[in-house]
Amino acid sequence: MPEILDRARTQVLENGVGLDEADILAVLNLPDEHLPAALQLAHEVRMRWCGPEVEVEGIVSLKTGGCPEDCHFCSQSGLFTSPVRSVWLDIPNLVEAARQTAKTGATEFCIVAAVRGPDARLMKQMREGVAAIKAEVDIQVAASLGMLNQEQVDELVEMGVHRYNHNLETCRSYFPNVVTTHSFEERWETLRMVRESGMEVCCGGILGLGETLEQRAEFAAQLAELDPHEVPLNFLNPRPGTPLGDRPVVEGKDALRAIAAFRLAMPRTILRYAGGRELTLGDLGTRDGLLGGINAVIVGNYLTTLGRPANADLELLDDLKMPVKALSATL
Ligand code: SF4
């Protein structure tokens, strides 16, 4: 057994203290033969500090495409040639999407908009949309609307949005290679306001943007410092027409090493499979991740790419004897 896993067993599993950056890197560098042991330990950590439940979430795009920012992985940027045009969803369709999501047993419904930050029109849509969902559907509402000012943070709290997603996407040192229209610090500032408001902080990113393993470890350590309630972990699904459209997908084993390392860095967080896992891991790998530290999934489709059918995931959870987290347990 490699020394790092022995140490992690005491520090993370028994004492609940996450690994630091150097140790995260050691996990990311583990040879293939030690990967099963790393995943097994990450799974034990998740069971010990989070329990067996899996949180299920659905996401919907309130405003798709035409974003003025230039995140190099994103087909919703209006600055690239990727074929996603600006489209708005109306309130009845938003409520219907929430209803369909609730039917799968999901407890979280996240409303997403491709924007730098919300304008008055988007905040109005949110006010009406969140109120309509709350009146008709039994589900918690989360939001992801880009960078916020204090007034917008306060308004979202007032609407009853309980969790806010704002991804750092990658580590501080690599961020300028991925986004040039805003800074890592601007994103961090929104996260700080969200944390102080009492909303739950959801913050993750995308692996496979061209970052080194050192930068992947740096990213996990920076997320651990932020200590978010939830970390959505995406693997790049290279979109045609974006600057990262030709990047190779993350190797399955590297993705699994990253899942184990992120769990060992953050024993108590909700670590959610988000986009790209179908491409990187396939069905078998999805199972490995759920047995290697992941404890939340997104059901149905992602924003611009298709996911696995909701049933396939729910059947897998049943198979693994992992109960879907109930709404009453989260309220
Ligand atoms: S990731 Fe968000 S902010 Fe960046 S281009 Fe895409 S929609 Fe815009």
mmCIF file of C-alpha atoms and ligand atoms in Angstrom:
data_model
loop_
_atom_site.group_PDB
_atom_site.id
_atom_site.type_symbol
_atom_site.label_atom_id
_atom_site.label_comp_id
_atom_site.label_asym_id
_atom_site.label_seq_id
_atom_site.Cartn_x
_atom_site.Cartn_y
_atom_site.Cartn_z
ATOM 1 C CA MET A 1 0.000 0.000 0.000
ATOM 2 C CA PRO A 2 1.540 3.387 -0.966
ATOM 3 C CA GLU A 3 2.466 5.565 1.996
ATOM 4 C CA ILE A 4 0.070 8.345 0.890
ATOM 5 C CA LEU A 5 -2.963 6.050 1.143
ATOM 6 C CA ASP A 6 -1.890 4.793 4.565
ATOM 7 C CA ARG A 7 -1.596 8.353 5.763
ATOM 8 C CA ALA A 8 -4.904 9.343 4.149
ATOM 9 C CA ARG A 9 -6.611 6.469 5.967
ATOM 10 C CA THR A 10 -5.727 7.997 9.318
ATOM 11 C CA GLN A 11 -5.968 11.669 8.412
ATOM 12 C CA VAL A 12 -9.058 11.697 6.179
ATOM 13 C CA LEU A 13 -11.034 8.571 7.015
ATOM 14 C CA GLU A 14 -10.506 8.525 10.755
ATOM 15 C CA ASN A 15 -10.031 12.225 11.513
ATOM 16 C CA GLY A 16 -12.014 13.862 8.703
ATOM 17 C CA VAL A 17 -9.181 16.181 7.696
ATOM 18 C CA GLY A 18 -8.737 16.608 3.918
ATOM 19 C CA LEU A 19 -5.410 16.124 2.132
ATOM 20 C CA ASP A 20 -3.250 19.147 1.341
ATOM 21 C CA GLU A 21 -2.054 20.076 -2.153
ATOM 22 C CA ALA A 22 1.135 17.964 -2.097
ATOM 23 C CA ASP A 23 -0.783 14.892 -0.959
ATOM 24 C CA ILE A 24 -3.550 15.454 -3.513
ATOM 25 C CA LEU A 25 -0.853 15.484 -6.187
ATOM 26 C CA ALA A 26 0.538 12.209 -4.820
ATOM 27 C CA VAL A 27 -2.903 10.619 -5.293
ATOM 28 C CA LEU A 28 -3.189 12.041 -8.832
ATOM 29 C CA ASN A 29 0.202 10.443 -9.571
ATOM 30 C CA LEU A 30 -0.602 6.993 -8.166
ATOM 31 C CA PRO A 31 0.267 4.169 -10.550
ATOM 32 C CA ASP A 32 -2.648 2.247 -12.077
ATOM 33 C CA GLU A 33 -2.181 -0.763 -9.808
ATOM 34 C CA HIS A 34 -3.006 1.382 -6.755
ATOM 35 C CA LEU A 35 -6.079 3.031 -8.286
ATOM 36 C CA PRO A 36 -8.564 0.450 -6.888
ATOM 37 C CA ALA A 37 -7.172 1.004 -3.370
ATOM 38 C CA ALA A 38 -7.459 4.791 -3.772
ATOM 39 C CA LEU A 39 -11.084 4.500 -4.956
ATOM 40 C CA GLN A 40 -11.910 2.088 -2.137
ATOM 41 C CA LEU A 41 -10.518 4.509 0.441
ATOM 42 C CA ALA A 42 -12.351 7.461 -1.153
ATOM 43 C CA HIS A 43 -15.569 5.427 -1.017
ATOM 44 C CA GLU A 44 -15.052 4.645 2.673
ATOM 45 C CA VAL A 45 -14.421 8.342 3.330
ATOM 46 C CA ARG A 46 -17.638 9.287 1.532
ATOM 47 C CA MET A 47 -19.653 6.650 3.456
ATOM 48 C CA ARG A 48 -18.149 7.701 6.792
ATOM 49 C CA TRP A 49 -18.466 11.482 6.414
ATOM 50 C CA CYS A 50 -21.454 11.853 4.029
ATOM 51 C CA GLY A 51 -23.392 8.591 4.326
ATOM 52 C CA PRO A 52 -24.846 6.342 1.628
ATOM 53 C CA GLU A 53 -27.416 8.779 0.176
ATOM 54 C CA VAL A 54 -26.962 10.167 -3.291
ATOM 55 C CA GLU A 55 -28.289 13.645 -4.045
ATOM 56 C CA VAL A 56 -30.101 13.820 -7.371
ATOM 57 C CA GLU A 57 -30.427 17.106 -9.247
ATOM 58 C CA GLY A 58 -31.965 18.269 -12.492
ATOM 59 C CA ILE A 59 -30.812 21.375 -14.343
ATOM 60 C CA VAL A 60 -32.607 23.593 -16.789
ATOM 61 C CA SER A 61 -31.402 26.408 -18.952
ATOM 62 C CA LEU A 62 -33.468 29.568 -18.551
ATOM 63 C CA LYS A 63 -31.304 31.443 -21.039
ATOM 64 C CA THR A 64 -29.144 29.462 -23.440
ATOM 65 C CA GLY A 65 -26.248 30.716 -25.598
ATOM 66 C CA GLY A 66 -25.141 34.196 -26.636
ATOM 67 C CA CYS A 67 -22.980 34.778 -23.544
ATOM 68 C CA PRO A 68 -20.518 37.703 -23.813
ATOM 69 C CA GLU A 69 -17.765 35.859 -21.895
ATOM 70 C CA ASP A 70 -15.053 33.744 -23.522
ATOM 71 C CA CYS A 71 -14.657 30.622 -21.339
ATOM 72 C CA HIS A 72 -12.716 28.525 -23.858
ATOM 73 C CA PHE A 73 -14.604 25.281 -23.201
ATOM 74 C CA CYS A 74 -18.094 26.729 -23.521
ATOM 75 C CA SER A 75 -20.330 26.415 -26.560
ATOM 76 C CA GLN A 76 -22.658 29.062 -25.071
ATOM 77 C CA SER A 77 -20.168 31.852 -25.554
ATOM 78 C CA GLY A 78 -21.353 34.224 -28.283
ATOM 79 C CA LEU A 79 -17.688 34.840 -29.207
ATOM 80 C CA PHE A 80 -17.048 31.433 -30.816
ATOM 81 C CA THR A 81 -18.565 29.687 -33.810
ATOM 82 C CA SER A 82 -20.174 26.917 -31.710
ATOM 83 C CA PRO A 83 -23.764 26.451 -32.821
ATOM 84 C CA VAL A 84 -25.729 27.438 -29.704
ATOM 85 C CA ARG A 85 -28.003 30.394 -30.301
ATOM 86 C CA SER A 86 -29.499 32.652 -27.647
ATOM 87 C CA VAL A 87 -32.848 31.218 -26.495
ATOM 88 C CA TRP A 88 -35.068 31.984 -23.466
ATOM 89 C CA LEU A 89 -37.338 29.485 -21.738
ATOM 90 C CA ASP A 90 -40.772 30.714 -20.643
ATOM 91 C CA ILE A 91 -42.203 30.288 -17.148
ATOM 92 C CA PRO A 92 -44.706 27.467 -17.924
ATOM 93 C CA ASN A 93 -41.886 25.418 -19.469
ATOM 94 C CA LEU A 94 -39.649 26.174 -16.515
ATOM 95 C CA VAL A 95 -42.294 24.896 -14.090
ATOM 96 C CA GLU A 96 -42.849 21.834 -16.257
ATOM 97 C CA ALA A 97 -39.119 21.074 -16.226
ATOM 98 C CA ALA A 98 -39.142 21.342 -12.412
ATOM 99 C CA ARG A 99 -42.131 18.980 -12.269
ATOM 100 C CA GLN A 100 -40.423 16.398 -14.511
ATOM 101 C CA THR A 101 -37.258 16.663 -12.430
ATOM 102 C CA ALA A 102 -39.175 16.125 -9.176
ATOM 103 C CA LYS A 103 -40.795 13.027 -10.693
ATOM 104 C CA THR A 104 -37.379 11.346 -10.968
ATOM 105 C CA GLY A 105 -37.005 11.687 -7.187
ATOM 106 C CA ALA A 106 -34.573 14.594 -7.492
ATOM 107 C CA THR A 107 -34.491 17.087 -4.600
ATOM 108 C CA GLU A 108 -32.602 19.837 -6.415
ATOM 109 C CA PHE A 109 -33.616 21.862 -9.433
ATOM 110 C CA CYS A 110 -30.987 24.263 -10.700
ATOM 111 C CA ILE A 111 -31.914 27.139 -13.000
ATOM 112 C CA VAL A 112 -28.985 28.120 -15.187
ATOM 113 C CA ALA A 113 -28.435 31.100 -17.476
ATOM 114 C CA ALA A 114 -25.567 31.703 -19.887
ATOM 115 C CA VAL A 115 -24.682 35.235 -18.855
ATOM 116 C CA ARG A 116 -21.800 37.206 -17.348
ATOM 117 C CA GLY A 117 -24.183 38.131 -14.557
ATOM 118 C CA PRO A 118 -27.939 38.682 -14.343
ATOM 119 C CA ASP A 119 -29.567 41.828 -15.752
ATOM 120 C CA ALA A 120 -32.970 43.224 -14.733
ATOM 121 C CA ARG A 121 -34.805 41.007 -17.253
ATOM 122 C CA LEU A 122 -33.191 37.841 -15.927
ATOM 123 C CA MET A 123 -33.840 38.761 -12.287
ATOM 124 C CA LYS A 124 -37.511 39.370 -13.165
ATOM 125 C CA GLN A 125 -37.714 35.959 -14.878
ATOM 126 C CA MET A 126 -36.145 34.421 -11.798
ATOM 127 C CA ARG A 127 -38.581 36.117 -9.426
ATOM 128 C CA GLU A 128 -41.563 34.882 -11.421
ATOM 129 C CA GLY A 129 -40.087 31.474 -12.160
ATOM 130 C CA VAL A 130 -38.983 30.623 -8.629
ATOM 131 C CA ALA A 131 -42.333 31.767 -7.200
ATOM 132 C CA ALA A 132 -44.236 29.615 -9.737
ATOM 133 C CA ILE A 133 -42.084 26.549 -9.010
ATOM 134 C CA LYS A 134 -42.449 26.978 -5.263
ATOM 135 C CA ALA A 135 -46.227 27.241 -5.616
ATOM 136 C CA GLU A 136 -46.550 24.077 -7.685
ATOM 137 C CA VAL A 137 -43.613 21.711 -7.207
ATOM 138 C CA ASP A 138 -42.032 20.135 -4.145
ATOM 139 C CA ILE A 139 -38.353 20.664 -4.901
ATOM 140 C CA GLN A 140 -35.505 22.891 -3.747
ATOM 141 C CA VAL A 141 -34.455 25.592 -6.180
ATOM 142 C CA ALA A 142 -30.831 26.402 -6.915
ATOM 143 C CA ALA A 143 -29.489 28.927 -9.414
ATOM 144 C CA SER A 144 -26.453 29.560 -11.586
ATOM 145 C CA LEU A 145 -26.543 33.010 -13.124
ATOM 146 C CA GLY A 146 -22.905 34.073 -13.305
ATOM 147 C CA MET A 147 -21.310 36.829 -11.266
ATOM 148 C CA LEU A 148 -23.528 38.664 -8.792
ATOM 149 C CA ASN A 149 -23.516 41.962 -6.927
ATOM 150 C CA GLN A 150 -24.617 42.193 -3.295
ATOM 151 C CA GLU A 151 -28.111 43.387 -4.197
ATOM 152 C CA GLN A 152 -28.650 40.382 -6.468
ATOM 153 C CA VAL A 153 -27.354 38.013 -3.795
ATOM 154 C CA ASP A 154 -29.858 39.473 -1.330
ATOM 155 C CA GLU A 155 -32.664 39.221 -3.859
ATOM 156 C CA LEU A 156 -31.973 35.550 -4.570
ATOM 157 C CA VAL A 157 -32.049 34.825 -0.830
ATOM 158 C CA GLU A 158 -35.389 36.612 -0.611
ATOM 159 C CA MET A 159 -36.792 34.516 -3.487
ATOM 160 C CA GLY A 160 -35.899 31.392 -1.544
ATOM 161 C CA VAL A 161 -33.044 30.158 -3.752
ATOM 162 C CA HIS A 162 -31.204 27.921 -1.326
ATOM 163 C CA ARG A 163 -27.992 27.104 -3.218
ATOM 164 C CA TYR A 164 -25.950 29.075 -5.734
ATOM 165 C CA ASN A 165 -23.669 27.513 -8.314
ATOM 166 C CA HIS A 166 -20.672 29.444 -9.530
ATOM 167 C CA ASN A 167 -17.767 27.341 -10.760
ATOM 168 C CA LEU A 168 -14.164 28.451 -10.490
ATOM 169 C CA GLU A 169 -13.663 26.047 -13.448
ATOM 170 C CA THR A 170 -9.912 25.585 -12.914
ATOM 171 C CA CYS A 171 -7.131 26.619 -10.548
ATOM 172 C CA ARG A 172 -6.020 30.217 -10.054
ATOM 173 C CA SER A 173 -2.721 29.767 -11.948
ATOM 174 C CA TYR A 174 -4.366 28.243 -15.053
ATOM 175 C CA PHE A 175 -7.530 30.372 -15.117
ATOM 176 C CA PRO A 176 -6.141 33.102 -17.455
ATOM 177 C CA ASN A 177 -5.476 30.379 -20.065
ATOM 178 C CA VAL A 178 -9.163 29.488 -20.062
ATOM 179 C CA VAL A 179 -10.989 32.790 -19.532
ATOM 180 C CA THR A 180 -9.802 36.297 -20.440
ATOM 181 C CA THR A 181 -13.000 38.342 -20.042
ATOM 182 C CA HIS A 182 -13.069 38.101 -16.233
ATOM 183 C CA SER A 183 -10.750 36.936 -13.485
ATOM 184 C CA PHE A 184 -10.552 34.127 -10.965
ATOM 185 C CA GLU A 185 -10.773 36.776 -8.234
ATOM 186 C CA GLU A 186 -14.050 38.142 -9.624
ATOM 187 C CA ARG A 187 -15.522 34.655 -9.411
ATOM 188 C CA TRP A 188 -14.141 34.223 -5.893
ATOM 189 C CA GLU A 189 -15.787 37.502 -4.838
ATOM 190 C CA THR A 190 -19.241 36.258 -5.929
ATOM 191 C CA LEU A 191 -18.635 33.047 -3.992
ATOM 192 C CA ARG A 192 -17.668 35.041 -0.899
ATOM 193 C CA MET A 193 -20.925 37.040 -1.026
ATOM 194 C CA VAL A 194 -22.979 33.896 -1.572
ATOM 195 C CA ARG A 195 -21.325 32.187 1.397
ATOM 196 C CA GLU A 196 -21.972 35.207 3.649
ATOM 197 C CA SER A 197 -25.611 35.392 2.568
ATOM 198 C CA GLY A 198 -26.335 31.949 4.001
ATOM 199 C CA MET A 199 -27.065 30.349 0.617
ATOM 200 C CA GLU A 200 -25.254 27.060 0.115
ATOM 201 C CA VAL A 201 -22.174 27.392 -2.080
ATOM 202 C CA CYS A 202 -21.886 25.065 -5.071
ATOM 203 C CA CYS A 203 -18.548 25.430 -6.794
ATOM 204 C CA GLY A 204 -16.602 23.076 -9.019
ATOM 205 C CA GLY A 205 -15.030 22.995 -12.414
ATOM 206 C CA ILE A 206 -13.860 21.109 -15.439
ATOM 207 C CA LEU A 207 -10.907 18.773 -15.693
ATOM 208 C CA GLY A 208 -9.076 18.278 -18.975
ATOM 209 C CA LEU A 209 -8.747 21.939 -20.003
ATOM 210 C CA GLY A 210 -5.002 21.472 -20.553
ATOM 211 C CA GLU A 211 -4.045 21.925 -16.902
ATOM 212 C CA THR A 212 -1.118 19.907 -15.531
ATOM 213 C CA LEU A 213 -1.582 17.394 -12.719
ATOM 214 C CA GLU A 214 0.068 19.958 -10.426
ATOM 215 C CA GLN A 215 -2.617 22.457 -11.436
ATOM 216 C CA ARG A 216 -5.323 19.856 -10.921
ATOM 217 C CA ALA A 217 -4.017 19.400 -7.366
ATOM 218 C CA GLU A 218 -3.853 23.185 -6.943
ATOM 219 C CA PHE A 219 -7.493 23.399 -8.006
ATOM 220 C CA ALA A 220 -8.639 20.742 -5.523
ATOM 221 C CA ALA A 221 -6.731 22.537 -2.749
ATOM 222 C CA GLN A 222 -8.304 25.894 -3.681
ATOM 223 C CA LEU A 223 -11.768 24.345 -3.658
ATOM 224 C CA ALA A 224 -11.033 22.766 -0.271
ATOM 225 C CA GLU A 225 -10.038 26.218 1.012
ATOM 226 C CA LEU A 226 -13.380 27.590 -0.217
ATOM 227 C CA ASP A 227 -15.098 24.640 1.509
ATOM 228 C CA PRO A 228 -18.220 24.516 -0.692
ATOM 229 C CA HIS A 229 -21.323 22.562 0.205
ATOM 230 C CA GLU A 230 -21.180 20.945 -3.224
ATOM 231 C CA VAL A 231 -18.518 20.418 -5.890
ATOM 232 C CA PRO A 232 -19.749 19.534 -9.389
ATOM 233 C CA LEU A 233 -16.946 17.767 -11.238
ATOM 234 C CA ASN A 234 -17.026 18.004 -15.023
ATOM 235 C CA PHE A 235 -14.713 16.420 -17.539
ATOM 236 C CA LEU A 236 -14.187 18.368 -20.742
ATOM 237 C CA ASN A 237 -16.489 17.325 -23.526
ATOM 238 C CA PRO A 238 -14.717 19.225 -26.327
ATOM 239 C CA ARG A 239 -17.314 21.269 -28.201
ATOM 240 C CA PRO A 240 -16.729 21.981 -31.889
ATOM 241 C CA GLY A 241 -16.094 25.643 -32.581
ATOM 242 C CA THR A 242 -14.690 26.433 -29.120
ATOM 243 C CA PRO A 243 -10.957 27.099 -28.571
ATOM 244 C CA LEU A 244 -10.720 23.779 -26.692
ATOM 245 C CA GLY A 245 -12.702 21.881 -29.345
ATOM 246 C CA ASP A 246 -9.688 19.753 -30.317
ATOM 247 C CA ARG A 247 -8.494 18.793 -26.860
ATOM 248 C CA PRO A 248 -8.352 15.080 -26.091
ATOM 249 C CA VAL A 249 -10.832 13.801 -23.505
ATOM 250 C CA VAL A 250 -9.506 12.918 -20.040
ATOM 251 C CA GLU A 251 -8.400 9.264 -19.807
ATOM 252 C CA GLY A 252 -10.837 7.182 -17.745
ATOM 253 C CA LYS A 253 -8.209 6.198 -15.185
ATOM 254 C CA ASP A 254 -7.054 9.799 -14.759
ATOM 255 C CA ALA A 255 -10.659 10.832 -14.204
ATOM 256 C CA LEU A 256 -11.074 8.156 -11.525
ATOM 257 C CA ARG A 257 -7.790 9.200 -9.856
ATOM 258 C CA ALA A 258 -9.142 12.758 -9.807
ATOM 259 C CA ILE A 259 -12.443 11.650 -8.257
ATOM 260 C CA ALA A 260 -10.576 9.825 -5.476
ATOM 261 C CA ALA A 261 -8.208 12.775 -4.956
ATOM 262 C CA PHE A 262 -11.020 15.368 -4.781
ATOM 263 C CA ARG A 263 -12.902 13.210 -2.273
ATOM 264 C CA LEU A 264 -9.776 12.800 -0.144
ATOM 265 C CA ALA A 265 -9.285 16.585 -0.274
ATOM 266 C CA MET A 266 -12.901 17.282 0.745
ATOM 267 C CA PRO A 267 -14.302 14.469 2.892
ATOM 268 C CA ARG A 268 -17.652 16.149 3.664
ATOM 269 C CA THR A 269 -18.609 17.875 0.419
ATOM 270 C CA ILE A 270 -21.307 16.722 -1.969
ATOM 271 C CA LEU A 271 -19.158 15.578 -4.902
ATOM 272 C CA ARG A 272 -21.357 15.559 -7.953
ATOM 273 C CA TYR A 273 -20.845 13.947 -11.315
ATOM 274 C CA ALA A 274 -21.665 16.703 -13.782
ATOM 275 C CA GLY A 275 -20.922 16.909 -17.521
ATOM 276 C CA GLY A 276 -18.584 14.783 -19.604
ATOM 277 C CA ARG A 277 -18.545 11.604 -17.554
ATOM 278 C CA GLU A 278 -20.364 9.614 -20.263
ATOM 279 C CA LEU A 279 -17.594 10.430 -22.720
ATOM 280 C CA THR A 280 -14.703 10.002 -20.307
ATOM 281 C CA LEU A 281 -15.917 7.069 -18.258
ATOM 282 C CA GLY A 282 -18.822 5.339 -19.967
ATOM 283 C CA ASP A 283 -21.266 3.173 -18.005
ATOM 284 C CA LEU A 284 -18.684 1.100 -16.171
ATOM 285 C CA GLY A 285 -16.721 4.132 -15.056
ATOM 286 C CA THR A 286 -19.879 5.813 -13.809
ATOM 287 C CA ARG A 287 -20.247 2.900 -11.426
ATOM 288 C CA ASP A 288 -16.573 3.093 -10.396
ATOM 289 C CA GLY A 289 -16.920 6.770 -9.548
ATOM 290 C CA LEU A 290 -20.018 6.143 -7.419
ATOM 291 C CA LEU A 291 -17.949 3.544 -5.597
ATOM 292 C CA GLY A 292 -14.987 5.903 -5.418
ATOM 293 C CA GLY A 293 -16.198 9.052 -3.690
ATOM 294 C CA ILE A 294 -19.011 10.509 -5.837
ATOM 295 C CA ASN A 295 -22.298 11.027 -3.958
ATOM 296 C CA ALA A 296 -24.459 13.123 -6.271
ATOM 297 C CA VAL A 297 -25.600 12.992 -9.879
ATOM 298 C CA ILE A 298 -27.369 15.173 -12.404
ATOM 299 C CA VAL A 299 -30.228 13.364 -14.085
ATOM 300 C CA GLY A 300 -31.328 13.877 -17.641
ATOM 301 C CA ASN A 301 -29.647 16.243 -20.022
ATOM 302 C CA TYR A 302 -26.945 18.802 -19.414
ATOM 303 C CA LEU A 303 -27.177 22.281 -20.818
ATOM 304 C CA THR A 304 -25.801 21.744 -24.297
ATOM 305 C CA THR A 305 -24.994 18.035 -24.422
ATOM 306 C CA LEU A 306 -27.044 14.921 -23.786
ATOM 307 C CA GLY A 307 -26.535 12.973 -20.571
ATOM 308 C CA ARG A 308 -27.514 9.418 -19.713
ATOM 309 C CA PRO A 309 -31.240 8.707 -19.421
ATOM 310 C CA ALA A 310 -32.507 9.379 -15.859
ATOM 311 C CA ASN A 311 -33.621 5.777 -15.505
ATOM 312 C CA ALA A 312 -30.170 4.371 -16.178
ATOM 313 C CA ASP A 313 -28.741 6.376 -13.277
ATOM 314 C CA LEU A 314 -31.598 5.616 -10.917
ATOM 315 C CA GLU A 315 -31.365 1.896 -11.690
ATOM 316 C CA LEU A 316 -27.638 1.999 -11.070
ATOM 317 C CA LEU A 317 -28.166 3.628 -7.666
ATOM 318 C CA ASP A 318 -30.715 0.957 -6.833
ATOM 319 C CA ASP A 319 -28.236 -1.695 -7.893
ATOM 320 C CA LEU A 320 -25.531 -0.195 -5.709
ATOM 321 C CA LYS A 321 -28.002 0.033 -2.791
ATOM 322 C CA MET A 322 -27.444 3.763 -2.528
ATOM 323 C CA PRO A 323 -30.678 5.497 -1.526
ATOM 324 C CA VAL A 324 -31.668 8.714 -3.280
ATOM 325 C CA LYS A 325 -31.544 11.502 -0.721
ATOM 326 C CA ALA A 326 -35.079 12.480 0.256
ATOM 327 C CA LEU A 327 -36.386 16.035 0.261
ATOM 328 C CA SER A 328 -37.320 15.925 3.938
ATOM 329 C CA ALA A 329 -33.711 15.104 4.821
ATOM 330 C CA THR A 330 -32.470 18.220 3.106
ATOM 331 C CA LEU A 331 -34.988 20.781 4.333
HETATM 332 S S1 SF4 B 1 -19.150 29.250 -18.931
HETATM 333 FE FE1 SF4 B 1 -20.801 30.679 -18.395
HETATM 334 S S2 SF4 B 1 -19.797 32.711 -18.372
HETATM 335 FE FE2 SF4 B 1 -18.438 31.324 -19.508
HETATM 336 S S3 SF4 B 1 -19.005 31.572 -21.684
HETATM 337 FE FE3 SF4 B 1 -20.169 29.812 -20.872
HETATM 338 S S4 SF4 B 1 -22.135 30.655 -20.212
HETATM 339 FE FE4 SF4 B 1 -20.689 32.374 -20.430
#
